[in-house]
Coordinates of C-alpha atoms in Angstrom, one line a residue:
X101 CA 0.0 0.0 0.0
X102 CA 2.8 2.4 0.9
X103 CA 4.5 1.9 -2.5
X104 CA 1.2 2.6 -4.3
X105 CA 0.7 5.8 -2.2
X106 CA 4.2 6.9 -3.0
X107 CA 3.6 6.2 -6.7
X108 CA 0.4 8.2 -6.6
X109 CA 2.1 11.1 -4.9
X110 CA 4.8 11.2 -7.6
X111 CA 2.1 11.0 -10.3
X112 CA 0.1 13.8 -8.7
X113 CA 3.3 15.9 -8.4
X114 CA 4.1 15.2 -12.1
X115 CA 0.5 16.2 -13.1
X116 CA 0.7 19.4 -11.1
X117 CA 4.0 20.3 -12.8
X118 CA 2.6 19.6 -16.2
X119 CA -0.4 21.8 -15.5
X120 CA 1.8 24.6 -14.4
X121 CA 3.8 24.3 -17.6
X122 CA 0.6 24.2 -19.7
X123 CA -0.7 27.3 -18.0
X124 CA 2.6 29.0 -18.6
X125 CA 2.5 28.0 -22.3
X126 CA -1.0 29.4 -22.5
X127 CA 0.2 32.8 -21.3
X128 CA 3.8 33.2 -22.5
X129 CA 5.4 33.4 -25.9
X130 CA 7.8 30.5 -26.3
X131 CA 10.6 32.4 -28.1
X132 CA 10.8 35.7 -26.2
X133 CA 9.3 34.8 -22.8
X134 CA 7.1 37.9 -23.1
X135 CA 3.4 37.4 -22.5
X136 CA 1.4 36.3 -25.5
X137 CA -1.4 38.1 -27.4
X138 CA -4.1 36.2 -25.6
X139 CA -2.9 37.2 -22.2
X140 CA -2.4 40.8 -23.3
X141 CA -6.1 41.0 -24.5
X142 CA -7.3 39.5 -21.3
X143 CA -5.4 41.9 -19.1
X144 CA -6.3 44.9 -21.4
X145 CA -10.0 44.1 -20.9
X146 CA -9.6 43.9 -17.2
X147 CA -7.6 47.2 -16.9
X148 CA -9.9 49.0 -19.3
X149 CA -13.0 48.1 -17.3
X150 CA -11.2 49.1 -14.1
X151 CA -10.2 52.4 -15.6
X152 CA -13.7 53.2 -16.7
X153 CA -15.2 52.2 -13.4
X154 CA -12.8 54.1 -11.2
X155 CA -11.9 56.9 -13.6
X156 CA -8.3 55.9 -13.9
X157 CA -6.2 56.3 -17.0
X158 CA -4.9 53.3 -19.0
X159 CA -2.7 53.4 -22.1
X160 CA -1.2 51.0 -24.6
X161 CA 1.7 51.1 -26.9
X162 CA 2.0 49.0 -30.1
X163 CA 5.5 48.8 -31.5
X164 CA 7.1 47.1 -34.5
X165 CA 10.7 46.4 -35.3
X166 CA 11.6 48.4 -38.4
X167 CA 12.7 46.5 -41.5
X168 CA 13.1 43.2 -39.7
X169 CA 12.7 41.0 -42.8
X170 CA 16.1 42.1 -44.2
X171 CA 17.7 41.2 -40.9
X172 CA 16.2 37.7 -41.1
X173 CA 17.2 37.4 -44.8
X174 CA 20.8 38.5 -44.2
X175 CA 21.6 36.7 -40.9
X176 CA 19.1 33.9 -40.9
X177 CA 16.2 33.1 -38.7
X178 CA 18.3 31.9 -35.7
X179 CA 20.0 35.3 -35.4
X180 CA 16.6 37.0 -36.0
X181 CA 15.1 35.0 -33.2
X182 CA 18.0 36.0 -30.9
X183 CA 17.5 39.6 -31.8
X184 CA 13.8 39.3 -31.0
X185 CA 14.8 37.9 -27.6
X186 CA 17.3 40.8 -27.1
X187 CA 14.7 43.3 -28.1
X188 CA 12.4 41.8 -25.5
X189 CA 15.1 42.2 -22.8
X190 CA 15.6 45.8 -23.7
X191 CA 11.9 46.5 -23.5
X192 CA 11.6 44.7 -20.2
X193 CA 14.4 46.9 -18.9
X194 CA 12.5 50.0 -19.8
X195 CA 9.0 49.3 -18.4
X196 CA 7.6 49.3 -14.9
X197 CA 6.8 46.1 -13.0
X198 CA 3.1 46.9 -13.3
X199 CA 3.3 47.2 -17.2
X200 CA 2.4 44.2 -19.3
X201 CA 4.8 43.4 -22.2
X202 CA 3.5 41.0 -24.9
X203 CA 4.7 39.7 -28.2
X204 CA 1.7 40.6 -30.4
X205 CA 3.0 38.6 -33.4
X206 CA 6.0 38.4 -35.6
X207 CA 8.2 41.4 -34.8
X208 CA 5.3 43.3 -33.2
X209 CA 5.0 43.9 -29.4
X210 CA 2.4 45.6 -27.2
X211 CA 2.7 47.1 -23.8
X212 CA -0.2 47.7 -21.5
X213 CA 0.4 50.6 -19.1
X214 CA -2.2 50.6 -16.2
X215 CA -2.7 53.9 -14.3
X216 CA -0.9 55.8 -17.1
X217 CA -2.2 58.6 -19.2
X218 CA -1.6 58.8 -23.0
X219 CA 1.0 61.5 -22.4
X220 CA 2.8 59.4 -19.8
X221 CA 2.8 56.4 -22.2
X222 CA 4.3 58.7 -24.9
X223 CA 7.2 59.6 -22.5
X224 CA 7.8 55.9 -21.7
X225 CA 7.5 55.0 -25.4
X226 CA 10.1 57.5 -26.4
X227 CA 12.5 56.2 -23.7
X228 CA 11.9 52.7 -25.1
X229 CA 12.6 53.9 -28.7
X230 CA 15.8 55.5 -27.7
X231 CA 17.0 52.5 -25.6
X232 CA 16.4 50.1 -28.6
X233 CA 18.1 52.5 -31.0
X234 CA 21.2 52.7 -28.7
X235 CA 21.5 49.0 -28.1
X236 CA 24.0 46.9 -30.0
X237 CA 22.1 43.8 -31.1
X238 CA 23.4 40.6 -32.5
X239 CA 26.9 40.8 -31.0
X240 CA 27.9 37.4 -32.4
X241 CA 27.4 38.6 -36.0
X242 CA 28.6 42.2 -35.5
X243 CA 26.4 45.0 -34.3
X244 CA 23.0 45.0 -36.0
X245 CA 21.3 48.4 -36.0
X246 CA 17.6 48.0 -34.9
X247 CA 15.0 50.7 -34.7
X248 CA 11.3 50.6 -33.7
X249 CA 8.2 52.4 -34.6
X250 CA 5.6 53.0 -31.9
X251 CA 1.9 53.9 -31.7
X252 CA 0.4 55.1 -28.4
X253 CA -3.2 55.5 -27.3
X254 CA -4.9 56.0 -24.0
X255 CA -8.1 56.2 -22.1
X256 CA -9.8 58.5 -21.3
X257 CA -9.7 60.1 -24.7
X258 CA -12.1 61.3 -27.3
X259 CA -13.4 58.4 -29.4
X260 CA -12.2 55.8 -27.0
X261 CA -15.2 53.9 -25.7
X262 CA -14.0 50.4 -25.8
X263 CA -10.9 48.2 -25.8
X264 CA -11.3 47.8 -29.5
X265 CA -11.1 51.6 -29.9
X266 CA -8.0 51.8 -27.8
X267 CA -6.3 49.1 -29.8
X268 CA -7.4 50.5 -33.2
X269 CA -6.1 54.0 -32.3
X270 CA -2.7 52.5 -31.1
X271 CA -2.5 50.4 -34.3
X272 CA -3.4 53.5 -36.5
X273 CA -0.7 55.5 -34.7
X274 CA 1.8 52.7 -35.3
X275 CA 0.9 52.6 -39.0
X276 CA 1.4 56.4 -39.2
X277 CA 4.8 56.2 -37.5
X278 CA 5.9 53.7 -40.1
X279 CA 4.4 55.7 -43.0
X280 CA 6.3 58.8 -41.7
X281 CA 9.6 57.1 -42.0
X282 CA 9.9 54.7 -39.1
X283 CA 12.1 55.1 -36.0
X284 CA 9.5 57.3 -34.4
X285 CA 6.6 57.4 -32.0
X286 CA 3.2 58.7 -32.9
X287 CA 0.5 59.5 -30.4
X288 CA -3.1 58.9 -31.4
X289 CA -4.8 62.2 -32.2
X290 CA -8.0 63.3 -30.4

């Protein structure tokens, strides 16, 4: 009986560990270790509803690595993946513990900034842009110059009545930053 109980305890422990790993996989991007898009949306919904209820600000930043395809083409996807991981580390070093960094897809990231106005997010976004620009990426292949474009939106703001509005405005601002030449930050206009 004791051997069976011990075996069951080990099995239970293994199942618990597997569940923890599955939960982590459901929330975190495998490559970068940043949160994934699904988790970002869930937290954005929560923070947006909290902001509306208690009249707090909330902001989000969408950012995209500029001209990343040529980096992958020149150095290969393994180096490209390492650079994505390095970018993630630079971003983590710039944000507060309360901010949520997520890999939105490909070379695009999003940052949720609770209790932060649109103007405050723009200041943080500019600091992020400069930190990425100053960092020497891909040290094993020689310094690879990386820049990012950012779009910022916040609540409360005119025409922001939902999470979808907040996302659309950040995405539009990101698109505008890229259209205006990249390596810049654009704040959603009211």
